[in-house]
mmCIF file of C-alpha atoms in Angstrom:
data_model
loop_
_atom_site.group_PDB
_atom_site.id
_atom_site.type_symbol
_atom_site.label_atom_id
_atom_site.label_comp_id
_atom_site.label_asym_id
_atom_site.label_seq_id
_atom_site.Cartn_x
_atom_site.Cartn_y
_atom_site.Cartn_z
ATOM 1 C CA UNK A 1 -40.647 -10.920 -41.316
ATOM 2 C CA UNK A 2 -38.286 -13.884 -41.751
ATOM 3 C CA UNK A 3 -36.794 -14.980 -38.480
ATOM 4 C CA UNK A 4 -33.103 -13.949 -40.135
ATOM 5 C CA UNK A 5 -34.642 -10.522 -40.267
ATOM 6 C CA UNK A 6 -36.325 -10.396 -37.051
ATOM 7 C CA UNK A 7 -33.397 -11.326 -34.822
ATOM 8 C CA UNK A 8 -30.721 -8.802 -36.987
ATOM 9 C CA UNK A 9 -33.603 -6.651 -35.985
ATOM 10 C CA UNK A 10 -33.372 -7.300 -32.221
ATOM 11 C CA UNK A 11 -29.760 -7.477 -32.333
ATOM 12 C CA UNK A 12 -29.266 -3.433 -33.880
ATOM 13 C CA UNK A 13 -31.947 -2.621 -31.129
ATOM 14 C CA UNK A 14 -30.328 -4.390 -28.734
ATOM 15 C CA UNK A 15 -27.326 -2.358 -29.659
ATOM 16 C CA UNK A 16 -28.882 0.792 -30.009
ATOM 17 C CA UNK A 17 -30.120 0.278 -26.285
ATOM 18 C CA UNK A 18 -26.337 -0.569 -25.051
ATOM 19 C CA UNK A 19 -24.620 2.434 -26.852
ATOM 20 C CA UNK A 20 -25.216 4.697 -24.070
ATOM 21 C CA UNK A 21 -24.525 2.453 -21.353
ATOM 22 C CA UNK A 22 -20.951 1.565 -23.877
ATOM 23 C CA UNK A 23 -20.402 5.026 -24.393
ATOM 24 C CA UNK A 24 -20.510 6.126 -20.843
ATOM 25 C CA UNK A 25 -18.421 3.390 -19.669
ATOM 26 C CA UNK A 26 -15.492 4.367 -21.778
ATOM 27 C CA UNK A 27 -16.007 7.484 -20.546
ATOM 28 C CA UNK A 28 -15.076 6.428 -17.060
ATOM 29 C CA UNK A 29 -11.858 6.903 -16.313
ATOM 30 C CA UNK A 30 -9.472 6.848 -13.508
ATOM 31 C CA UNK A 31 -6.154 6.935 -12.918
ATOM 32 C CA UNK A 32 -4.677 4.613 -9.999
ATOM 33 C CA UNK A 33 -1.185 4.919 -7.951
ATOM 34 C CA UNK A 34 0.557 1.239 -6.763
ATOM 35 C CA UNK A 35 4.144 1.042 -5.369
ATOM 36 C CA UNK A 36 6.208 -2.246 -5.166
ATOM 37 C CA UNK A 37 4.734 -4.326 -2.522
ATOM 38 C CA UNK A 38 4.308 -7.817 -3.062
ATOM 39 C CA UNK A 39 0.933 -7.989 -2.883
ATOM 40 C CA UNK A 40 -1.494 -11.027 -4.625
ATOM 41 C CA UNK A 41 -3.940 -8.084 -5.705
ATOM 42 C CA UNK A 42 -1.155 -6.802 -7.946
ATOM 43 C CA UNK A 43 -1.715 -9.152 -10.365
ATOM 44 C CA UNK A 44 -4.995 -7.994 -10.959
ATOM 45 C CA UNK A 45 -3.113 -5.227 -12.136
ATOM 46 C CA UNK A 46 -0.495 -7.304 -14.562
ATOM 47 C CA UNK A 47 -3.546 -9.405 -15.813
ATOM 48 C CA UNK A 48 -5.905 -6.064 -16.443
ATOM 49 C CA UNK A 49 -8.956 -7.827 -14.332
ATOM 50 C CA UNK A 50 -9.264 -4.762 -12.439
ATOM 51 C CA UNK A 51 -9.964 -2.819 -15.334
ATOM 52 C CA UNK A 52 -11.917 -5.272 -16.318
ATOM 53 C CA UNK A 53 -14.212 -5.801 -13.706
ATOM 54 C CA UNK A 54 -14.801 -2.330 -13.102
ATOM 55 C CA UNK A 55 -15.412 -1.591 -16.685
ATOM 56 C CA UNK A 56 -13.661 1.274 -15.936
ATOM 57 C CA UNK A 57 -10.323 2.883 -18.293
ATOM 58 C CA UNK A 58 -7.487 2.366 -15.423
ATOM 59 C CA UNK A 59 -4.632 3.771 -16.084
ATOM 60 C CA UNK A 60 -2.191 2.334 -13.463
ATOM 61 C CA UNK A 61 1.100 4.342 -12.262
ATOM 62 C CA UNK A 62 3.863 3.266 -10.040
ATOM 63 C CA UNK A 63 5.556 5.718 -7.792
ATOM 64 C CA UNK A 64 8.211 5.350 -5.248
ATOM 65 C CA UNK A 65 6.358 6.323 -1.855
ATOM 66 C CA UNK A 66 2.992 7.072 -0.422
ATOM 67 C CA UNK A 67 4.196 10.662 0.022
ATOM 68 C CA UNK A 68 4.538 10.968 -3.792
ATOM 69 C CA UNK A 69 0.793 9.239 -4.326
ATOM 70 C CA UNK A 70 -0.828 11.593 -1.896
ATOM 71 C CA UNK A 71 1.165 14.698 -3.794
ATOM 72 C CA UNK A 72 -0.418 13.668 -6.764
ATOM 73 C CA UNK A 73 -3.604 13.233 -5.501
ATOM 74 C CA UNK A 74 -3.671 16.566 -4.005
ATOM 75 C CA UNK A 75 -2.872 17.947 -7.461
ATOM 76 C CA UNK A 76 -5.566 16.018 -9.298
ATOM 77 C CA UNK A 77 -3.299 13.808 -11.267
ATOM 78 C CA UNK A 78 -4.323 10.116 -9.494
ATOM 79 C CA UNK A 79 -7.685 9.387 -7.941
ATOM 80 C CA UNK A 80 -7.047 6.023 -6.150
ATOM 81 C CA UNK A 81 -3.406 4.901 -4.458
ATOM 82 C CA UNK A 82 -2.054 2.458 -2.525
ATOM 83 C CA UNK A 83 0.251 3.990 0.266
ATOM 84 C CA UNK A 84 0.879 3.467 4.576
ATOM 85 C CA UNK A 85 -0.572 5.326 7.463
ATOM 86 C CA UNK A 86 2.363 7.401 8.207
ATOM 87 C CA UNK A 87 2.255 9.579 4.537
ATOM 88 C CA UNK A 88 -1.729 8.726 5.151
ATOM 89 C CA UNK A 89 -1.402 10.890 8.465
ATOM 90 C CA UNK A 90 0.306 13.190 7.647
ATOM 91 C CA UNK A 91 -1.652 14.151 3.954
ATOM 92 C CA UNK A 92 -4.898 14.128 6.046
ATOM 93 C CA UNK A 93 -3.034 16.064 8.809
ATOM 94 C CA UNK A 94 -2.348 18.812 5.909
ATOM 95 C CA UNK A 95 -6.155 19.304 4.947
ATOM 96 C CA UNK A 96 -6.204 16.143 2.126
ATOM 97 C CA UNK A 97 -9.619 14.477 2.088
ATOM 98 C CA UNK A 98 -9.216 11.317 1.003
ATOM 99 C CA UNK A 99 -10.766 7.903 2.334
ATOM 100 C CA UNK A 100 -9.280 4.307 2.911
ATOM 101 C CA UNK A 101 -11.299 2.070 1.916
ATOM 102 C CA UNK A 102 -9.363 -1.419 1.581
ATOM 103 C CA UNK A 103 -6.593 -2.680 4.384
ATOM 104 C CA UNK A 104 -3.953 -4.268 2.552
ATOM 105 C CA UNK A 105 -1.804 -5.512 4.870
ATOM 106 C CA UNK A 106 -0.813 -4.775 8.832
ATOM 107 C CA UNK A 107 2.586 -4.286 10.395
ATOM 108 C CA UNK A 108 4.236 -7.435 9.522
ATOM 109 C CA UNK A 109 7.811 -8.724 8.670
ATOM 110 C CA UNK A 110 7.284 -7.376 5.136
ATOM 111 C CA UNK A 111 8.951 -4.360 6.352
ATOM 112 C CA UNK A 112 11.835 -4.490 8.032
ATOM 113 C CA UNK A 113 15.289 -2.511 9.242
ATOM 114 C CA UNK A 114 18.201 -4.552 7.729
ATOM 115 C CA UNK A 115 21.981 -3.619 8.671
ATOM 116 C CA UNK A 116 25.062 -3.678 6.671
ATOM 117 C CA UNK A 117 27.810 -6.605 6.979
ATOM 118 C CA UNK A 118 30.494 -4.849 8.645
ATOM 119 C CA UNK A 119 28.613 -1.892 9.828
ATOM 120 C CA UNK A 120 29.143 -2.945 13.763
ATOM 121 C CA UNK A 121 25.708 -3.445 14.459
ATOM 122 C CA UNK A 122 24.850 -6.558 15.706
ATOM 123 C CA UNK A 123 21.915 -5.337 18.342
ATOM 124 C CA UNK A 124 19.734 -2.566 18.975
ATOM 125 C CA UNK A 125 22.569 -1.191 21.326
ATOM 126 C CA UNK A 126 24.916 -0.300 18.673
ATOM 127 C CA UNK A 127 22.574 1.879 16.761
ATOM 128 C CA UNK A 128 23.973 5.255 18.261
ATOM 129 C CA UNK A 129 26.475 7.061 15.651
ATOM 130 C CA UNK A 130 24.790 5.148 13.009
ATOM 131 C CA UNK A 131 23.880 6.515 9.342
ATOM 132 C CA UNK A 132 20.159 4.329 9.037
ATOM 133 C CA UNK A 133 17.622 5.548 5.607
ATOM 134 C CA UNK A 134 14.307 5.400 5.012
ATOM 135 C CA UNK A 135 11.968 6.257 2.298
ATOM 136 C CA UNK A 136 10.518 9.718 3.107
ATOM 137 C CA UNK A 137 7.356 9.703 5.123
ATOM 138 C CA UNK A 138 6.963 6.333 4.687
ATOM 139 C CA UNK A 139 5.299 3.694 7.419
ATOM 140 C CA UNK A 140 9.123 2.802 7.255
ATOM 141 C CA UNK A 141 10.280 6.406 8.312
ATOM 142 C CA UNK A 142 7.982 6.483 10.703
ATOM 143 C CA UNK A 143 8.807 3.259 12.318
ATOM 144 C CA UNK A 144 12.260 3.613 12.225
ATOM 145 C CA UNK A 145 11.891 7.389 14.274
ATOM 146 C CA UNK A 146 9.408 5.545 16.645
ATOM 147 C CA UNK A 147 12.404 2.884 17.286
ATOM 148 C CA UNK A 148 14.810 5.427 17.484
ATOM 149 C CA UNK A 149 13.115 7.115 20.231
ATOM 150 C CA UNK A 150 11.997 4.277 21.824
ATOM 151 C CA UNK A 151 15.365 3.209 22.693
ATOM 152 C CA UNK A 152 16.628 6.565 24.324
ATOM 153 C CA UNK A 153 18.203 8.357 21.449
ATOM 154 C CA UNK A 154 17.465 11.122 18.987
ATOM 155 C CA UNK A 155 18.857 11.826 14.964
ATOM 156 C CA UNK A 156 21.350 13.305 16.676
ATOM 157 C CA UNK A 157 22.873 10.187 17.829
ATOM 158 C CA UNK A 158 21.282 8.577 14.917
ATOM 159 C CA UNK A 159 21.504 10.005 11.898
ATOM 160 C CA UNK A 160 18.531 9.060 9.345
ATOM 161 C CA UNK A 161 18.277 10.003 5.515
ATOM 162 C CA UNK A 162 15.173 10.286 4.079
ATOM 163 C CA UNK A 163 15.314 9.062 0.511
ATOM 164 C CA UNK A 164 13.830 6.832 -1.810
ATOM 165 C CA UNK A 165 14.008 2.678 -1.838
ATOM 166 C CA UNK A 166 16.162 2.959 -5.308
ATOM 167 C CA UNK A 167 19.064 5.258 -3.760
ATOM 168 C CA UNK A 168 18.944 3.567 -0.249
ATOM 169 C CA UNK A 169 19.828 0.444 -1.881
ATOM 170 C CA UNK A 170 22.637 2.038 -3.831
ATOM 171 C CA UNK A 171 23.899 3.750 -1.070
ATOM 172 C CA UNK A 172 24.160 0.422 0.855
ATOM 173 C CA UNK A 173 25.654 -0.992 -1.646
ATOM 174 C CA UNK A 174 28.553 1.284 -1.492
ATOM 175 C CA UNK A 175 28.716 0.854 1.767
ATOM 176 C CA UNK A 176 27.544 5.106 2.456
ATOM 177 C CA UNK A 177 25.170 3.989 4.993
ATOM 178 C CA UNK A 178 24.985 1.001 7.621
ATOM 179 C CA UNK A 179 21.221 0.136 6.837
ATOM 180 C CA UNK A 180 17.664 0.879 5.522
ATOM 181 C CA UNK A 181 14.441 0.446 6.962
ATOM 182 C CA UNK A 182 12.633 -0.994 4.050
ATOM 183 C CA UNK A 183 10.293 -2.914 1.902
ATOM 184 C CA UNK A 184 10.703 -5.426 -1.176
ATOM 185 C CA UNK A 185 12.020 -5.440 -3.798
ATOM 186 C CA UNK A 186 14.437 -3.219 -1.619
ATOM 187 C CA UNK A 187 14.301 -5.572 1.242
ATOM 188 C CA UNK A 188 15.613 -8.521 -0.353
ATOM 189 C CA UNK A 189 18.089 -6.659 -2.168
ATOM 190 C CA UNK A 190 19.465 -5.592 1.371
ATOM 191 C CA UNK A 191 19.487 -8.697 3.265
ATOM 192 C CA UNK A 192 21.722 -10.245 0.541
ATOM 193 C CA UNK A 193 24.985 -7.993 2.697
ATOM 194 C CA UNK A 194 22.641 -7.909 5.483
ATOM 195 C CA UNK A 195 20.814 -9.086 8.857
ATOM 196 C CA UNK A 196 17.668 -8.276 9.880
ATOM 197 C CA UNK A 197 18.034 -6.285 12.544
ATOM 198 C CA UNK A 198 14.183 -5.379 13.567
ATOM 199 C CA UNK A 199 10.969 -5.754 11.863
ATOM 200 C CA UNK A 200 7.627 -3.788 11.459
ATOM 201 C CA UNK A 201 5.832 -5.842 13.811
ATOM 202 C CA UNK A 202 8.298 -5.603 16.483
ATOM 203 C CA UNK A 203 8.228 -1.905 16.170
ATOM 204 C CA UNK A 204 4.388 -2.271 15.818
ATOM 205 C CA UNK A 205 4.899 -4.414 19.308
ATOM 206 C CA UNK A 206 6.703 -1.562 20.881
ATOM 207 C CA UNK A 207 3.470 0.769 20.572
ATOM 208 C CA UNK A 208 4.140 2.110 17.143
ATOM 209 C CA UNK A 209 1.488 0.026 14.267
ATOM 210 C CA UNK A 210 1.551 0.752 10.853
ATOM 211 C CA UNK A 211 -0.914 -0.121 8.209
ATOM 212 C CA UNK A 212 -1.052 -0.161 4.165
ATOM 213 C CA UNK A 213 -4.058 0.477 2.446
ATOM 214 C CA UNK A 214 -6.047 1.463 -1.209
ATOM 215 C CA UNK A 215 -7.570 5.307 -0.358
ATOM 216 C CA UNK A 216 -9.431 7.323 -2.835
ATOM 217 C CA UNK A 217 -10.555 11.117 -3.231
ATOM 218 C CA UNK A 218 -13.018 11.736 -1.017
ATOM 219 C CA UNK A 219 -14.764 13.459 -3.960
ATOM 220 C CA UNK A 220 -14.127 10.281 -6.265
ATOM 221 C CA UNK A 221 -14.695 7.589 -3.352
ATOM 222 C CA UNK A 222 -18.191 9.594 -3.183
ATOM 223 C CA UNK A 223 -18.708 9.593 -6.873
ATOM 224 C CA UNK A 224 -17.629 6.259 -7.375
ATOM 225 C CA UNK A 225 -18.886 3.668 -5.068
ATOM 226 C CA UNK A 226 -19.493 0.779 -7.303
ATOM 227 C CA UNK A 227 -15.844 1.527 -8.660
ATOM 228 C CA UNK A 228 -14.715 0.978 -5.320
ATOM 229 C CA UNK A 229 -16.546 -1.897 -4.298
ATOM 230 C CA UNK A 230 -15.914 -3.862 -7.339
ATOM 231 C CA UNK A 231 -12.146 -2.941 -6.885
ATOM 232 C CA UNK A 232 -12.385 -4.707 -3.519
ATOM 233 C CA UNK A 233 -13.993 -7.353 -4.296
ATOM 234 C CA UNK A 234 -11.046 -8.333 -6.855
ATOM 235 C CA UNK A 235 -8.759 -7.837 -4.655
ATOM 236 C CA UNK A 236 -10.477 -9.973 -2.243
ATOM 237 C CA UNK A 237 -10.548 -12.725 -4.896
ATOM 238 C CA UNK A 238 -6.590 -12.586 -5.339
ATOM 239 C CA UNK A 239 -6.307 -12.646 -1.017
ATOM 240 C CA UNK A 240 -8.756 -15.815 -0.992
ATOM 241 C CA UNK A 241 -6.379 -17.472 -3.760
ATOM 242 C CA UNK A 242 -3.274 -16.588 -2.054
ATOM 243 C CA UNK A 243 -4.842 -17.989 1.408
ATOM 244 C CA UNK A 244 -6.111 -21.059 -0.339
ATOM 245 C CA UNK A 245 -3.945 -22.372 -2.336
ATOM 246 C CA UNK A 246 -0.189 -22.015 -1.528
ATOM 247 C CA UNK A 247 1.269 -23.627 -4.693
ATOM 248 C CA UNK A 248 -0.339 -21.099 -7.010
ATOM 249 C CA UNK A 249 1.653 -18.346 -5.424
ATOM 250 C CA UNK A 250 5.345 -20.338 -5.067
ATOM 251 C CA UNK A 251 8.176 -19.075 -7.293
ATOM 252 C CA UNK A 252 7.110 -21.004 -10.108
ATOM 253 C CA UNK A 253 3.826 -20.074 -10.440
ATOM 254 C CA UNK A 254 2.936 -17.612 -12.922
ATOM 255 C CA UNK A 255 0.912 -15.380 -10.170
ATOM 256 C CA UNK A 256 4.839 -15.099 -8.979
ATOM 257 C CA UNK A 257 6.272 -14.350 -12.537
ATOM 258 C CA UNK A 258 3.705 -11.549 -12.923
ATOM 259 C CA UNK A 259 4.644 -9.856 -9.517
ATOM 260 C CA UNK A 260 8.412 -9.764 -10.619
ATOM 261 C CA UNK A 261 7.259 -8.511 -13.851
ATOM 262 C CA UNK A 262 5.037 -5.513 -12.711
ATOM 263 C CA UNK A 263 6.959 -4.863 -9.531
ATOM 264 C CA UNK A 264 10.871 -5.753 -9.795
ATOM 265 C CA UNK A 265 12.679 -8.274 -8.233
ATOM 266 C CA UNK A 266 12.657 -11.685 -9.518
ATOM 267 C CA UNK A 267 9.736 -14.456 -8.973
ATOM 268 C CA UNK A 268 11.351 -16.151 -6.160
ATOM 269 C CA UNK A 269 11.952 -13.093 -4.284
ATOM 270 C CA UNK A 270 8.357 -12.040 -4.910
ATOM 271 C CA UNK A 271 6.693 -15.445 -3.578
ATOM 272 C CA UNK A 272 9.100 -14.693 -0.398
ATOM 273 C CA UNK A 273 8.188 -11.116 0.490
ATOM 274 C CA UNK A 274 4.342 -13.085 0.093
ATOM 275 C CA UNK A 275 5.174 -15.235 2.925
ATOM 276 C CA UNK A 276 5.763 -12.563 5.212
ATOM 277 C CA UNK A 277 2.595 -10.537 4.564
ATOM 278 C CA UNK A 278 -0.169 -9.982 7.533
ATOM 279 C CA UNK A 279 -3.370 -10.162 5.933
ATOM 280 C CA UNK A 280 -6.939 -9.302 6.689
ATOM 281 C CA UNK A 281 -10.381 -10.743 5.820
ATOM 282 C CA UNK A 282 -13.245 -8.458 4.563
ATOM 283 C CA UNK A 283 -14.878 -8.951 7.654
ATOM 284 C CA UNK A 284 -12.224 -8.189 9.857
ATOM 285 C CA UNK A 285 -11.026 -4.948 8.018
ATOM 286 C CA UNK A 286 -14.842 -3.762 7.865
ATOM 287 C CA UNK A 287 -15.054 -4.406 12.111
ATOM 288 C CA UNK A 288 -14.666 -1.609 14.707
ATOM 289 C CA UNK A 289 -10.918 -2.712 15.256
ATOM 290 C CA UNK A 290 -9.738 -1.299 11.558
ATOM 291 C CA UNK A 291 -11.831 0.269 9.109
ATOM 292 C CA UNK A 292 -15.809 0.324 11.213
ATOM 293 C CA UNK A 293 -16.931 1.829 13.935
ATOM 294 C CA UNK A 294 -16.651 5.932 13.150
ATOM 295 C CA UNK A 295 -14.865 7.537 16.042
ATOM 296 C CA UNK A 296 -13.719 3.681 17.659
ATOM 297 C CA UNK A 297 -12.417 2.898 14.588
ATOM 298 C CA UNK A 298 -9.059 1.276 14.933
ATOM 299 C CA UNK A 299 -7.439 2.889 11.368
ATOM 300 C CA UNK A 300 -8.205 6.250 12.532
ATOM 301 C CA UNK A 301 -7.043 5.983 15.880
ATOM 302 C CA UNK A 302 -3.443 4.703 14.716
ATOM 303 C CA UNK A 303 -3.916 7.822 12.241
ATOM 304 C CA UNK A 304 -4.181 10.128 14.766
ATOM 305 C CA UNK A 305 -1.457 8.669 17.259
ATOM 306 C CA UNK A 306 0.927 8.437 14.012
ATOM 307 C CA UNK A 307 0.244 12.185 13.258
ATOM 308 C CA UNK A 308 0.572 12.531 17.083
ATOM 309 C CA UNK A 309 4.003 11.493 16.458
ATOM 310 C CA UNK A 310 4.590 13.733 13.502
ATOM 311 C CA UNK A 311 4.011 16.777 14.811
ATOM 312 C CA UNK A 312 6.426 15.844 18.189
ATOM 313 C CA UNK A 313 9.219 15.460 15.190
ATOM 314 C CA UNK A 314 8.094 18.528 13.391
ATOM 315 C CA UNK A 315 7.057 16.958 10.543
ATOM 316 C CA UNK A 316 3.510 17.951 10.798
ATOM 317 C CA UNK A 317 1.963 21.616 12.739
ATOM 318 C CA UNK A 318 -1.442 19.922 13.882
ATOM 319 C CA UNK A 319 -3.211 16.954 14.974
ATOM 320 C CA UNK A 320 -6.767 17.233 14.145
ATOM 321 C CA UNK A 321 -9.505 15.707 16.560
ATOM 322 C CA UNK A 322 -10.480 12.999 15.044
ATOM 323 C CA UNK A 323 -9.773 10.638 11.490
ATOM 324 C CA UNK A 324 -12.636 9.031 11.450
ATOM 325 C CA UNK A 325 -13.699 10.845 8.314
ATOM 326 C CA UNK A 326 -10.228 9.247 6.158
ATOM 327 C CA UNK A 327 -11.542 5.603 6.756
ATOM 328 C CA UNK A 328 -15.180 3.955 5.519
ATOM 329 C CA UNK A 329 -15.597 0.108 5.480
ATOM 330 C CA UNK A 330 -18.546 0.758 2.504
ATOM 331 C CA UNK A 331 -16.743 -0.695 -0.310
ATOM 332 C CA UNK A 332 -16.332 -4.070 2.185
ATOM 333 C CA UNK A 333 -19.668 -4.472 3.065
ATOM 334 C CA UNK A 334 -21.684 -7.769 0.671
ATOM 335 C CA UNK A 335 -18.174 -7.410 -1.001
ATOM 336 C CA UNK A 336 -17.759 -11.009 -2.359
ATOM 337 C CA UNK A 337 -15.094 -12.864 -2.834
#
């Protein structure tokens, strides 16, 4: 056999040995919820390196809230979504199984309650008689009723609307309410007629922490544990870059211009909402204080004080024992960067 003949040979065996393996990986498909965060991962998004990494079909969907994400999870629709602990709590408080399995970020000044020019608020004392939104459900929500109570008052001295980021801005705007506990692109969109007034972490400081993270299916998550350690691991990849190397990630880097183009808002606004990210390493996130540790797990414990919450503002009817079972640190474990 001439050697021309001998490797065409190999090469249609070799093929005929990888059609499975091809066929079956096109035949893995998921479908995965994001919302508008400015987060470095999302560019493994924009770029398709998730998809590509994973060799799975991703088709990638962007909603408006966590509480949307975990409805369409519940219905079958989305398999893997980014969303906050307060929608987290209270889908898992409902009978959802699903399973966090990456910490994006921690309460931070990425979040953030932000008050009208010429609404009269210059402090927390002015709140009372105030019109204040928030997305519904959201980490934000659920701050912003935490601060509420925490200074004395109820939404009957405050009154909150629970909408969505794009009508809170609009209704800002037109000056219908005096400010919105929110995130970006919203956030910057605010503060351009607006102060800061209070910030996720100081609400986190005043007993009430939040947390973002990537939860699948429990079914999927189960199914799919390469898929979700793979995932990870890309994302860890885009967290090293950002924590590495600044310039890559200013407003005109393309990392930047790819945030503004999968997530709104323009490049400079998305290298500032960066800045103010709170961040965890693999190790950290996989450690008895977050995502480790079973029943000391520090994830499910602010699950169950958030749903805790909940249920005091009738949003949710029960607290169950324990969330341990909603959190895993598996996909973090030998998770390389």
């Amino acid at each position: 056999m001439k050697i021309r003949t001998l490797l065409a040979a190999i090469t249609l065996g070799s093929a005929s040995l990888l059609a499975p393996f091809v066929a079956q990986a096109a035949d893995k498909k998921v479908v995965v919820a994001y919302q508008t965060d400015a987060l470095p991962s999302s560019v493994a998004i924009a770029n398709g390196e998730l998809a590509k990494a994973t060799g799975y079909e991703i088709d990638f969907r962007k909603f408006n809230s966590g509480a949307e994400i975990f409805a369409a999870i519940a219905s079958g629709d989305v398999q893997v979504g980014y969303v906050g602990s307060s929608p987290f709590a209270a889908a898992t408080s409902r009978g959802l199984e699903v399973k966090a399995f990456y910490l994006s970020s921690i309460s931070g000044i990425d979040e953030a309650l932000v008050v009208r020019n010429g609404s009269g608020i210059s402090s927390l004392s002015d709140l009372k008689g105030k019109k204040l939104a928030a997305a519904p459900v959201s980490t934000d929500h659920y701050q912003l009723l935490a601060l509420i109570r925490s200074l004395g008052l109820t939404e009957k001295d405050v009154q909150v609307f629970a909408i969505p980021q794009p009508e809170i801005v609009a209704s800002y705007n037109r000056g219908d309410i005096d400010g919105g506990f929110v995130w970006d692109p919203a956030l910057s969109e605010l503060k351009k007629n607006g102060k800061v007034l209070v910030t996720s972490k100081d609400v986190a400081d005043k007993g009430a922490p939040t947390f973002s993270a990537w939860v699948a299916a429990s079914k999927f998550a189960d199914e799919n544990k390469a898929f979700l350690k793979t995932f990870a691991s890309v994302i860890n990849k885009y967290y090293a870059s950002f924590a590495a190397d600044k310039k890559a990630w200013d407003a005109d880097s393309e990392n930047a211009k790819l945030l503004a183009k999968t997530l709104g808002g323009t490049p400079e606004q998305q290298a500032g909402a960066l800045k103010n990210l709170t961040l965890l390493t693999p190790d950290v996130q996989a450690s008895e204080a977050w995502l480790g540790g079973g029943e000391k797990s520090g994830a499910a414990k602010i699950l169950k004080d958030t749903a805790a919450f909940l249920k005091d503002q009738g949003k949710v009817t029960e607290v169950l024992p324990s969330y341990a079972a909603f959190v895993t640190p598996d996909a973090l474990v030998n998770a390389s960067n």
